[in-house]
């Protein structure tokens, strides 16, 4: 109930009546953010204004009253602007700084403030008046409107933490403070709720209009409301999205969607030969899709890893049967999309799953894909083809490992980096993707991180993908899922299934990975070989193909005793160049010399 209290100072009667009228309108309309706690705050502020014994003529004086926060300042601004000589103190309510003119604040495109403001606007036009911090971060990151990460990184930049700097203390979320200072966003309640002010709504519409997205804002909302997320109850499986149609409505032009899918399908079936330049891809918001950077690599029918330059020619001679991506079994006259559904499986040890569940659900709804969470023995994500009738699951020839730049730097220092890549190769999955998340230039050891990315892609055959943050990574997963589904639709026939080989079942994949994790004498020998200069994972595996133990290699050198040159070149000779001359010589010196 609105208080009938009167002002102690007669000169404040106009302000008190203005606040009483505003309070009455709020109580009658009762917006979603009008809670009992809100009414309590209004009553406290109103009582303190009534008890104030001196005239209140400026916003600065109004701000000094107990219980008056930024929300009240914004709502009462119109009253004080109507008082002659009071508007010049408007700037004092924003921290005492001198006003710089009538120029309004407009967030830079693709900044964090830009993403937060538009995310709040999109929720508001759906009828959601306020959002909590984590909900807002998830929505902003899932929107893809920010080119940098928004959420604070766990364990980084804590006050008083050894080695943390003032720069590390700030994150993308720090931009919210500026939006609140500018009166575009209100922060109310405890725990905090964030809601868009009328001024913020106008700025958000201005931002959308300038970027050409204003007309599509309603379409985005209707698309999210119409998507049926559904639920699936399966033992030992946590389903974070649901029904996955075979085609996706990405709210973009059909030609752009086809181009995006073609980019990924080409990468999945592209082989680089000596002399070809590597091709990388990036997501460009301004270009509405993925664009190619650098020159184009040559394409052939079958997929293959990019091997060390010295071994490309020889590898094609004895690994041709391994070049073709395996296919799930398919009967005659049946189509892949009629029999199977492509599902992306996330490892349940990914830390963001618990805190970013809503973001994952939005990605699923946007791309019309299905993501499930299970325990994976290797990698951070795989793609499976699930039979629509008997629900048999086949693991497709794609696996992804996600690394934050800080994690990658740490794994390089303690040598976990090489071991993890070797375990990925030993799964038998042919298309291995390595997602590097974040900007390497923003952390220590930038050169070592860039070198690791380069060697991982060029020398070891991994498909290295670069993303700006977690939201960008999840969108990349969405694009990849669509592209992989399209690839199998185009290439799966009963005849090709017979020649390409059959994908392993999910249970078989788990069992094989468990066997891979068991340490053998060959594993120890491989680890020893990788300590030799110039010996990469591929070279170590090639040596193991001929000599699985140190003892067997020593016997081979013993048979060539007396001919040092032949011993130095022996591994290069029998591997037909897979083991280069320098590595062959170094291994000989390590084992025998």
Coordinates of C-alpha atoms in Angstrom, one line a residue:
X1 CA 0.0 0.0 0.0
X2 CA 1.3 3.5 -0.9
X3 CA 2.3 5.6 2.0
X4 CA 0.4 8.8 2.8
X5 CA 3.3 10.4 4.6
X6 CA 4.0 14.1 4.0
X7 CA 7.2 16.0 3.5
X8 CA 8.8 17.6 6.6
X9 CA 10.3 20.3 4.4
X10 CA 7.6 22.1 2.4
X11 CA 9.9 22.7 -0.5
X12 CA 10.1 19.0 -1.1
X13 CA 6.3 18.6 -1.4
X14 CA 6.5 18.5 -5.2
X15 CA 9.1 15.7 -5.2
X16 CA 7.2 13.7 -2.6
X17 CA 4.0 13.9 -4.7
X18 CA 5.9 13.0 -7.8
X19 CA 7.3 9.9 -6.1
X20 CA 3.9 9.0 -4.6
X21 CA 2.3 9.1 -8.1
X22 CA 5.1 7.0 -9.5
X23 CA 4.8 4.5 -6.7
X24 CA 1.1 4.3 -7.2
X25 CA 1.5 3.5 -10.9
X26 CA 4.1 0.9 -10.1
X27 CA 1.8 -0.8 -7.5
X28 CA -1.1 -0.8 -9.9
X29 CA 0.7 -2.1 -13.0
X30 CA 2.9 -4.5 -11.0
X31 CA 5.6 -5.4 -13.5
X32 CA 7.4 -8.7 -13.2
X33 CA 10.3 -7.1 -11.3
X34 CA 7.9 -5.6 -8.7
X35 CA 8.4 -7.9 -5.7
X36 CA 7.7 -7.4 -2.0
X37 CA 11.3 -6.6 -1.6
X38 CA 11.0 -3.9 -4.3
X39 CA 8.1 -2.3 -2.5
X40 CA 10.0 -2.4 0.8
X41 CA 12.9 -0.5 -0.9
X42 CA 10.6 2.0 -2.3
X43 CA 8.9 2.6 1.0
X44 CA 12.3 3.1 2.7
X45 CA 13.5 5.6 0.1
X46 CA 10.1 7.4 0.2
X47 CA 10.2 7.7 4.0
X48 CA 13.7 9.1 4.0
X49 CA 12.8 11.7 1.4
X50 CA 9.8 12.8 3.5
X51 CA 11.9 13.1 6.6
X52 CA 14.6 15.1 4.9
X53 CA 14.7 18.5 6.5
X54 CA 16.5 20.5 3.8
X55 CA 15.3 21.3 0.2
X56 CA 16.2 18.7 -2.4
X57 CA 16.8 20.5 -5.7
X58 CA 19.4 18.5 -7.6
X59 CA 20.1 14.9 -8.4
X60 CA 23.3 15.1 -6.4
X61 CA 21.3 16.0 -3.3
X62 CA 18.7 13.3 -4.0
X63 CA 21.5 10.7 -4.4
X64 CA 22.9 11.5 -1.0
X65 CA 19.7 10.4 0.7
X66 CA 19.9 6.9 2.3
X67 CA 18.1 4.3 0.3
X68 CA 18.4 6.1 -3.1
X69 CA 20.2 4.0 -5.7
X70 CA 20.7 4.1 -9.4
X71 CA 17.2 2.9 -10.2
X72 CA 15.6 5.8 -8.3
X73 CA 18.0 8.3 -9.9
X74 CA 16.9 7.1 -13.4
X75 CA 13.2 7.2 -12.5
X76 CA 13.4 10.6 -10.9
X77 CA 15.6 12.2 -13.5
X78 CA 12.7 13.6 -15.4
X79 CA 11.4 15.5 -12.3
X80 CA 14.8 17.1 -11.6
X81 CA 15.3 18.0 -15.3
X82 CA 12.0 20.0 -15.1
X83 CA 13.4 22.2 -12.3
X84 CA 15.3 25.3 -13.7
X85 CA 19.0 25.1 -12.9
X86 CA 18.9 21.5 -11.7
X87 CA 19.8 19.7 -14.9
X88 CA 23.4 20.9 -14.7
X89 CA 23.9 18.6 -11.7
X90 CA 22.8 15.6 -13.7
X91 CA 26.4 14.6 -14.4
X92 CA 27.2 14.6 -10.7
X93 CA 24.8 11.7 -10.2
X94 CA 27.1 9.7 -12.4
X95 CA 30.2 10.0 -10.2
X96 CA 30.8 13.8 -10.0
X97 CA 32.2 14.0 -13.5
X98 CA 31.5 17.0 -15.7
X99 CA 28.9 16.3 -18.5
X100 CA 30.5 16.1 -21.9
X101 CA 27.4 17.0 -23.9
X102 CA 24.3 15.2 -25.2
X103 CA 26.2 12.4 -26.9
X104 CA 24.7 9.1 -25.8
X105 CA 26.7 5.9 -25.0
X106 CA 26.6 3.3 -27.7
X107 CA 28.5 0.0 -27.1
X108 CA 30.9 -1.0 -29.8
X109 CA 29.8 -3.8 -32.1
X110 CA 30.8 -7.3 -31.0
X111 CA 31.9 -6.0 -27.6
X112 CA 30.8 -7.7 -24.4
X113 CA 28.6 -4.7 -23.4
X114 CA 27.0 -5.0 -26.9
X115 CA 26.3 -8.8 -26.4
X116 CA 24.9 -8.3 -22.8
X117 CA 22.6 -5.4 -23.9
X118 CA 21.1 -7.2 -26.9
X119 CA 20.7 -10.5 -24.9
X120 CA 18.7 -8.6 -22.3
X121 CA 16.7 -7.0 -25.0
X122 CA 15.9 -10.3 -26.7
X123 CA 14.7 -11.7 -23.4
X124 CA 12.6 -8.6 -22.7
X125 CA 10.7 -8.9 -26.0
X126 CA 9.9 -12.5 -25.0
X127 CA 8.3 -11.2 -21.8
X128 CA 11.2 -11.9 -19.4
X129 CA 11.9 -8.7 -17.5
X130 CA 15.1 -9.7 -15.6
X131 CA 17.9 -12.2 -15.7
X132 CA 20.3 -13.5 -13.1
X133 CA 24.0 -13.2 -13.7
X134 CA 24.7 -16.8 -14.9
X135 CA 21.6 -16.8 -17.1
X136 CA 22.7 -13.6 -18.7
X137 CA 26.3 -14.8 -19.3
X138 CA 25.0 -18.0 -20.9
X139 CA 22.6 -16.2 -23.1
X140 CA 25.2 -13.6 -24.2
X141 CA 27.9 -16.3 -25.0
X142 CA 25.4 -18.4 -26.8
X143 CA 24.3 -15.5 -29.0
X144 CA 27.8 -15.2 -30.5
X145 CA 27.7 -11.4 -30.4
X146 CA 30.8 -11.0 -28.4
X147 CA 34.2 -11.6 -29.9
X148 CA 35.8 -12.3 -26.5
X149 CA 34.8 -14.6 -23.6
X150 CA 32.3 -13.1 -21.1
X151 CA 32.4 -15.4 -18.1
X152 CA 35.3 -14.9 -15.6
X153 CA 37.8 -17.7 -15.8
X154 CA 37.8 -20.0 -12.7
X155 CA 40.8 -19.5 -10.5
X156 CA 42.3 -16.6 -12.5
X157 CA 42.9 -13.1 -11.2
X158 CA 41.6 -13.5 -7.7
X159 CA 42.6 -10.7 -5.4
X160 CA 45.7 -11.5 -3.4
X161 CA 46.4 -14.6 -5.5
X162 CA 50.1 -15.1 -6.2
X163 CA 51.1 -14.0 -9.7
X164 CA 47.8 -12.4 -10.5
X165 CA 47.8 -8.9 -11.9
X166 CA 45.2 -6.1 -12.0
X167 CA 44.6 -6.8 -15.7
X168 CA 43.8 -10.5 -14.9
X169 CA 41.3 -9.4 -12.3
X170 CA 38.9 -8.1 -15.0
X171 CA 36.9 -10.2 -17.3
X172 CA 34.3 -9.6 -20.0
X173 CA 31.6 -9.4 -17.3
X174 CA 33.3 -6.2 -16.0
X175 CA 31.5 -4.4 -18.9
X176 CA 28.2 -4.8 -17.0
X177 CA 29.4 -2.1 -14.6
X178 CA 29.6 0.5 -17.4
X179 CA 26.1 -0.4 -18.6
X180 CA 24.8 0.1 -15.0
X181 CA 26.7 3.4 -14.7
X182 CA 25.1 4.6 -17.9
X183 CA 21.6 3.8 -16.7
X184 CA 21.0 1.2 -19.4
X185 CA 20.7 -1.7 -17.0
X186 CA 19.3 -1.9 -13.5
X187 CA 20.8 -4.2 -10.9
X188 CA 18.2 -5.0 -8.2
X189 CA 17.6 -7.6 -5.4
X190 CA 19.9 -10.1 -3.8
X191 CA 20.9 -12.4 -5.5
X192 CA 21.3 -9.8 -8.2
X193 CA 18.8 -9.5 -11.0
X194 CA 19.6 -7.5 -14.1
X195 CA 16.9 -5.7 -16.1
X196 CA 16.9 -3.4 -19.1
X197 CA 15.9 0.2 -18.6
X198 CA 13.9 2.2 -21.1
X199 CA 17.0 4.0 -22.2
X200 CA 18.8 0.6 -22.5
X201 CA 16.0 -0.7 -24.7
X202 CA 16.3 2.2 -27.0
X203 CA 20.1 1.8 -27.2
X204 CA 19.7 -2.0 -27.9
X205 CA 17.2 -1.2 -30.7
X206 CA 19.7 1.3 -32.1
X207 CA 22.5 -1.3 -32.0
X208 CA 20.3 -3.8 -33.7
X209 CA 19.2 -1.3 -36.4
X210 CA 22.8 -0.3 -37.1
X211 CA 23.9 -3.9 -37.5
X212 CA 20.8 -4.8 -39.6
X213 CA 19.5 -7.3 -37.1
X214 CA 16.5 -5.5 -35.8
X215 CA 14.1 -7.2 -38.2
X216 CA 15.4 -10.6 -37.3
X217 CA 15.1 -10.1 -33.6
X218 CA 11.5 -11.3 -33.6
X219 CA 12.4 -14.2 -35.8
X220 CA 15.1 -15.3 -33.3
X221 CA 12.6 -15.2 -30.5
X222 CA 9.9 -17.1 -32.4
X223 CA 12.4 -19.7 -33.5
X224 CA 13.5 -20.3 -29.9
X225 CA 9.9 -20.5 -28.7
X226 CA 8.9 -22.9 -31.4
X227 CA 11.8 -25.3 -31.0
X228 CA 10.7 -28.4 -29.1
X229 CA 13.5 -29.4 -26.7
X230 CA 11.8 -32.5 -25.4
X231 CA 13.2 -34.9 -22.8
X232 CA 14.7 -38.4 -23.0
X233 CA 15.1 -40.6 -19.9
X234 CA 17.9 -43.0 -20.5
X235 CA 20.0 -44.9 -18.0
X236 CA 23.5 -43.4 -17.4
X237 CA 22.8 -40.7 -20.0
X238 CA 22.1 -37.0 -19.4
X239 CA 20.3 -35.5 -22.4
X240 CA 20.6 -31.7 -22.6
X241 CA 18.7 -31.3 -25.8
X242 CA 16.3 -33.2 -27.8
X243 CA 14.6 -34.1 -31.1
X244 CA 17.0 -33.4 -33.9
X245 CA 15.4 -32.9 -37.4
X246 CA 17.5 -33.8 -40.3
X247 CA 17.7 -30.3 -41.5
X248 CA 18.4 -27.1 -39.5
X249 CA 16.7 -23.7 -39.7
X250 CA 19.5 -21.4 -38.8
X251 CA 17.6 -18.3 -39.7
X252 CA 20.0 -17.6 -42.5
X253 CA 19.9 -17.8 -46.2
X254 CA 19.9 -21.3 -47.7
X255 CA 22.9 -20.5 -49.8
X256 CA 24.9 -19.5 -46.7
X257 CA 24.0 -22.6 -44.9
X258 CA 25.1 -24.8 -47.8
X259 CA 28.4 -22.9 -48.0
X260 CA 29.0 -23.5 -44.3
X261 CA 28.3 -27.2 -44.6
X262 CA 30.5 -27.4 -47.7
X263 CA 33.4 -25.8 -45.9
X264 CA 33.4 -28.4 -43.2
X265 CA 32.7 -31.4 -45.5
X266 CA 35.6 -30.3 -47.7
X267 CA 37.9 -30.1 -44.6
X268 CA 36.7 -33.6 -43.6
X269 CA 37.7 -35.0 -47.0
X270 CA 40.7 -32.9 -47.9
X271 CA 44.3 -34.0 -48.1
X272 CA 47.3 -31.7 -48.2
X273 CA 50.2 -32.7 -50.4
X274 CA 53.8 -31.4 -50.5
X275 CA 53.8 -27.8 -51.7
X276 CA 50.2 -27.1 -50.9
X277 CA 49.5 -24.3 -48.5
X278 CA 47.5 -25.1 -45.4
X279 CA 44.0 -23.7 -45.2
X280 CA 42.4 -22.3 -42.0
X281 CA 38.9 -21.1 -41.3
X282 CA 37.5 -18.4 -39.1
X283 CA 34.0 -17.3 -38.1
X284 CA 33.3 -13.8 -39.1
X285 CA 30.1 -12.3 -37.7
X286 CA 30.2 -9.5 -40.3
X287 CA 30.3 -12.0 -43.1
X288 CA 27.6 -14.2 -41.6
X289 CA 29.6 -17.4 -41.7
X290 CA 32.9 -19.1 -42.1
X291 CA 35.4 -17.7 -44.5
X292 CA 38.5 -19.2 -45.9
X293 CA 41.9 -17.7 -44.9
X294 CA 44.9 -18.5 -47.1
X295 CA 45.1 -20.5 -50.2
X296 CA 43.0 -23.6 -51.0
X297 CA 44.3 -27.1 -50.4
X298 CA 43.9 -29.8 -53.0
X299 CA 41.0 -32.1 -52.5
X300 CA 40.8 -35.8 -53.3
X301 CA 38.1 -38.4 -52.8
X302 CA 39.3 -40.0 -49.6
X303 CA 40.2 -38.3 -46.3
X304 CA 43.7 -38.6 -44.9
X305 CA 45.8 -37.2 -42.2
X306 CA 48.4 -34.5 -43.0
X307 CA 51.6 -36.4 -42.4
X308 CA 55.2 -35.2 -42.1
X309 CA 56.4 -33.7 -45.3
X310 CA 59.2 -36.3 -45.7
X311 CA 56.7 -39.1 -45.5
X312 CA 53.7 -38.1 -47.6
X313 CA 54.6 -40.0 -50.7
X314 CA 55.4 -43.3 -48.9
X315 CA 52.4 -43.2 -46.7
X316 CA 50.1 -43.4 -49.6
X317 CA 51.6 -46.7 -50.6
X318 CA 50.8 -48.8 -47.5
X319 CA 48.0 -46.9 -45.8
X320 CA 45.4 -46.5 -48.5
X321 CA 43.0 -48.8 -46.8
X322 CA 43.0 -46.6 -43.8
X323 CA 42.3 -43.4 -45.7
X324 CA 38.6 -43.9 -46.2
X325 CA 36.3 -42.8 -43.4
X326 CA 34.3 -45.8 -42.1
X327 CA 30.6 -45.9 -42.4
X328 CA 27.8 -47.5 -40.2
X329 CA 26.1 -50.6 -41.7
X330 CA 23.4 -49.8 -44.2
X331 CA 21.1 -52.1 -46.1
X332 CA 20.3 -51.8 -49.8
X333 CA 17.9 -49.1 -50.9
X334 CA 18.0 -47.4 -47.6
X335 CA 19.2 -43.8 -46.9
X336 CA 21.5 -42.9 -44.0
X337 CA 19.1 -40.1 -42.7
X338 CA 16.2 -42.6 -42.7
X339 CA 18.1 -45.1 -40.6
X340 CA 20.4 -43.1 -38.4
X341 CA 20.5 -40.0 -36.3
X342 CA 23.8 -38.2 -35.7
X343 CA 24.3 -37.3 -32.0
X344 CA 27.2 -35.3 -30.5
X345 CA 28.5 -36.8 -27.2
X346 CA 30.2 -34.5 -24.7
X347 CA 32.5 -35.9 -22.0
X348 CA 30.8 -35.4 -18.6
X349 CA 34.1 -34.2 -17.1
X350 CA 33.9 -31.0 -19.1
X351 CA 33.7 -28.3 -16.3
X352 CA 31.4 -26.0 -18.3
X353 CA 28.5 -28.6 -18.5
X354 CA 27.2 -27.9 -15.0
X355 CA 27.3 -24.1 -15.3
X356 CA 26.5 -23.7 -19.0
X357 CA 23.6 -26.2 -19.4
X358 CA 21.3 -23.4 -20.6
X359 CA 23.8 -22.4 -23.2
X360 CA 24.1 -25.9 -24.5
X361 CA 20.3 -26.2 -24.7
X362 CA 20.2 -22.9 -26.8
X363 CA 22.9 -24.3 -29.2
X364 CA 20.8 -27.5 -29.6
X365 CA 17.6 -25.5 -30.2
X366 CA 19.3 -23.1 -32.7
X367 CA 21.0 -25.8 -34.8
X368 CA 18.3 -28.4 -34.2
X369 CA 20.9 -31.0 -33.1
X370 CA 21.1 -33.4 -30.2
X371 CA 23.8 -33.3 -27.6
X372 CA 24.2 -35.9 -24.9
X373 CA 26.6 -36.1 -21.9
X374 CA 28.5 -39.3 -21.2
X375 CA 31.8 -40.4 -19.7
X376 CA 34.3 -40.7 -22.6
X377 CA 37.6 -42.5 -22.0
X378 CA 39.4 -40.3 -24.6
X379 CA 38.7 -36.9 -26.0
X380 CA 36.2 -34.2 -25.1
X381 CA 33.6 -35.1 -27.7
X382 CA 32.7 -37.7 -30.4
X383 CA 29.9 -38.1 -32.9
X384 CA 27.8 -41.3 -33.0
X385 CA 25.2 -42.6 -35.5
X386 CA 22.2 -44.0 -33.5
X387 CA 19.9 -46.5 -35.2
X388 CA 16.4 -45.2 -35.1
X389 CA 14.8 -48.6 -34.6
X390 CA 17.2 -50.8 -32.5
X391 CA 19.1 -47.8 -31.0
X392 CA 22.5 -49.4 -31.8
X393 CA 25.2 -46.7 -31.6
X394 CA 28.2 -46.5 -34.0
X395 CA 31.1 -44.2 -33.4
X396 CA 31.8 -42.1 -36.5
X397 CA 35.4 -41.3 -37.6
X398 CA 35.4 -37.8 -35.8
X399 CA 36.8 -36.9 -32.4
X400 CA 37.5 -33.6 -30.8
X401 CA 39.8 -32.4 -28.0
X402 CA 39.2 -29.0 -26.5
X403 CA 42.0 -27.0 -24.9
X404 CA 41.9 -23.6 -23.3
X405 CA 45.1 -21.7 -24.1
X406 CA 46.1 -21.8 -20.4
X407 CA 45.5 -25.5 -20.2
X408 CA 47.5 -26.0 -23.4
X409 CA 50.4 -24.0 -22.0
X410 CA 50.4 -26.1 -18.8
X411 CA 50.2 -29.4 -20.7
X412 CA 53.1 -28.4 -23.0
X413 CA 55.2 -27.7 -19.9
X414 CA 54.6 -31.0 -18.2
X415 CA 54.6 -33.1 -21.3
X416 CA 50.9 -34.2 -21.0
X417 CA 50.4 -32.6 -24.4
X418 CA 52.2 -35.3 -26.3
X419 CA 50.7 -38.2 -24.3
X420 CA 47.2 -36.9 -24.9
X421 CA 47.7 -36.6 -28.6
X422 CA 49.2 -40.1 -28.8
X423 CA 46.1 -41.5 -26.9
X424 CA 43.9 -39.8 -29.4
X425 CA 45.7 -41.4 -32.4
X426 CA 45.6 -44.8 -30.8
X427 CA 41.7 -44.8 -30.7
X428 CA 41.7 -45.6 -34.4
X429 CA 39.4 -42.6 -35.2
X430 CA 40.7 -41.1 -38.4
X431 CA 39.6 -37.5 -38.2
X432 CA 41.0 -35.9 -35.0
X433 CA 40.1 -32.2 -34.3
X434 CA 41.9 -30.1 -31.8
X435 CA 40.0 -27.0 -30.6
X436 CA 42.3 -24.3 -29.1
X437 CA 40.1 -21.9 -27.2
X438 CA 41.1 -18.3 -26.4
X439 CA 43.7 -15.9 -27.6
X440 CA 47.3 -17.2 -27.1
X441 CA 48.6 -13.6 -27.3
X442 CA 46.9 -12.8 -24.0
X443 CA 48.8 -15.3 -22.0
X444 CA 52.4 -16.3 -21.3
X445 CA 54.2 -18.6 -23.6
X446 CA 52.3 -17.4 -26.7
X447 CA 55.1 -18.5 -29.0
X448 CA 55.2 -22.1 -27.7
X449 CA 51.4 -22.3 -28.0
X450 CA 51.5 -21.1 -31.6
X451 CA 54.3 -23.5 -32.5
X452 CA 52.3 -26.4 -30.9
X453 CA 49.2 -25.5 -33.0
X454 CA 51.3 -25.4 -36.1
X455 CA 53.1 -28.7 -35.6
X456 CA 49.9 -30.4 -34.4
X457 CA 48.2 -29.6 -37.7
X458 CA 51.0 -29.7 -40.3
X459 CA 53.3 -32.5 -38.9
X460 CA 50.8 -34.6 -37.0
X461 CA 47.7 -34.3 -39.2
X462 CA 45.2 -32.9 -36.6
X463 CA 42.5 -30.5 -37.7
X464 CA 43.3 -27.5 -35.5
X465 CA 40.3 -25.2 -34.9
X466 CA 40.7 -21.8 -33.2
X467 CA 37.8 -20.3 -31.2
X468 CA 37.5 -17.1 -29.2
X469 CA 35.8 -18.6 -26.2
X470 CA 33.4 -21.2 -24.9
X471 CA 30.4 -19.8 -26.7
X472 CA 32.3 -19.9 -30.0
X473 CA 33.4 -23.4 -29.3
X474 CA 29.8 -24.6 -28.7
X475 CA 28.7 -23.0 -31.9
X476 CA 31.6 -24.7 -33.7
X477 CA 30.3 -28.0 -32.4
X478 CA 26.9 -27.1 -33.8
X479 CA 28.3 -26.4 -37.3
X480 CA 30.4 -29.6 -37.2
X481 CA 27.5 -31.7 -36.2
X482 CA 25.5 -30.5 -39.1
X483 CA 28.4 -30.9 -41.5
X484 CA 29.2 -34.4 -40.4
X485 CA 25.5 -35.4 -40.7
X486 CA 25.5 -34.0 -44.3
X487 CA 28.7 -35.8 -45.1
X488 CA 27.3 -39.2 -44.2
X489 CA 24.1 -38.4 -46.0
X490 CA 26.0 -37.8 -49.2
X491 CA 28.5 -40.6 -48.9
X492 CA 26.7 -43.5 -47.2
X493 CA 25.4 -46.2 -49.6
X494 CA 25.3 -49.9 -49.2
X495 CA 28.2 -50.4 -51.7
X496 CA 30.4 -47.9 -50.0
X497 CA 29.7 -49.4 -46.6
X498 CA 31.2 -52.7 -47.9
X499 CA 34.4 -51.1 -49.2
X500 CA 35.0 -48.4 -46.6
X501 CA 34.7 -50.6 -43.5
X502 CA 32.2 -50.5 -40.6
X503 CA 32.3 -48.0 -37.8
X504 CA 32.9 -49.6 -34.4
X505 CA 30.0 -49.7 -32.0
X506 CA 30.0 -47.4 -29.0
X507 CA 30.6 -50.4 -26.6
X508 CA 33.5 -51.6 -28.9
X509 CA 35.0 -48.1 -28.9
X510 CA 35.0 -48.0 -25.1
X511 CA 36.5 -51.4 -24.8
X512 CA 39.2 -50.5 -27.4
X513 CA 40.1 -47.3 -25.5
X514 CA 40.3 -49.3 -22.2
X515 CA 42.8 -51.6 -23.8
X516 CA 44.8 -48.7 -25.2
X517 CA 45.1 -47.3 -21.7
X518 CA 46.9 -50.4 -20.5
X519 CA 50.6 -49.8 -20.4
X520 CA 52.7 -52.2 -22.4
X521 CA 56.4 -52.6 -23.2
X522 CA 55.8 -51.0 -26.6
X523 CA 54.2 -48.0 -24.8
X524 CA 57.3 -47.5 -22.7
X525 CA 59.5 -47.8 -25.8
X526 CA 57.3 -45.3 -27.6
X527 CA 57.6 -42.8 -24.7
X528 CA 61.4 -43.3 -24.8
X529 CA 61.5 -42.7 -28.5
X530 CA 59.6 -39.4 -28.2
X531 CA 62.3 -38.0 -26.0
X532 CA 64.8 -38.3 -28.9
X533 CA 65.2 -35.0 -30.9
X534 CA 63.2 -34.8 -34.2
X535 CA 61.1 -37.8 -33.3
X536 CA 57.4 -37.0 -33.4
X537 CA 54.4 -39.2 -32.5
X538 CA 54.1 -40.4 -36.1
X539 CA 57.7 -41.4 -36.3
X540 CA 57.5 -43.2 -33.0
X541 CA 54.5 -45.1 -34.2
X542 CA 56.2 -45.9 -37.5
X543 CA 59.2 -47.4 -35.7
X544 CA 56.9 -49.5 -33.5
X545 CA 55.3 -51.0 -36.6
X546 CA 58.7 -52.6 -37.4
X547 CA 60.3 -52.9 -33.9
X548 CA 57.7 -53.0 -31.1
X549 CA 60.4 -53.2 -28.4
X550 CA 63.8 -51.8 -27.7
X551 CA 65.2 -55.3 -27.7
X552 CA 64.0 -56.0 -31.3
X553 CA 65.5 -52.8 -32.6
X554 CA 68.8 -53.5 -30.8
X555 CA 69.0 -56.9 -32.6
X556 CA 68.5 -55.2 -35.9
X557 CA 71.4 -52.9 -35.3
X558 CA 73.5 -55.8 -34.1
X559 CA 73.1 -57.5 -37.5
X560 CA 74.5 -54.4 -39.2
X561 CA 77.5 -54.2 -36.8
X562 CA 80.5 -52.7 -38.5
X563 CA 78.6 -50.5 -41.0
X564 CA 77.8 -47.4 -39.0
X565 CA 76.3 -45.6 -42.1
X566 CA 73.9 -48.5 -42.7
X567 CA 72.9 -48.5 -39.1
X568 CA 72.2 -44.7 -39.1
X569 CA 70.0 -45.0 -42.3
X570 CA 68.3 -48.3 -41.4
X571 CA 65.0 -46.9 -40.1
X572 CA 64.7 -44.4 -42.9
X573 CA 65.3 -47.2 -45.4
X574 CA 62.8 -49.7 -44.1
X575 CA 60.1 -47.1 -43.5
X576 CA 60.5 -45.7 -47.0
X577 CA 61.0 -42.2 -45.7
X578 CA 58.4 -42.1 -43.0
X579 CA 61.3 -41.8 -40.5
X580 CA 63.4 -39.0 -41.9
X581 CA 67.2 -39.1 -42.0
X582 CA 67.8 -37.0 -39.0
X583 CA 65.4 -38.9 -36.8
X584 CA 66.8 -42.2 -38.0
X585 CA 70.4 -41.1 -37.1
X586 CA 69.3 -39.8 -33.7
X587 CA 67.5 -43.0 -32.8
X588 CA 70.5 -45.0 -33.7
X589 CA 72.7 -42.9 -31.4
X590 CA 70.1 -43.2 -28.7
X591 CA 69.9 -47.0 -28.9
X592 CA 73.3 -48.2 -30.1
X593 CA 76.0 -45.6 -30.4

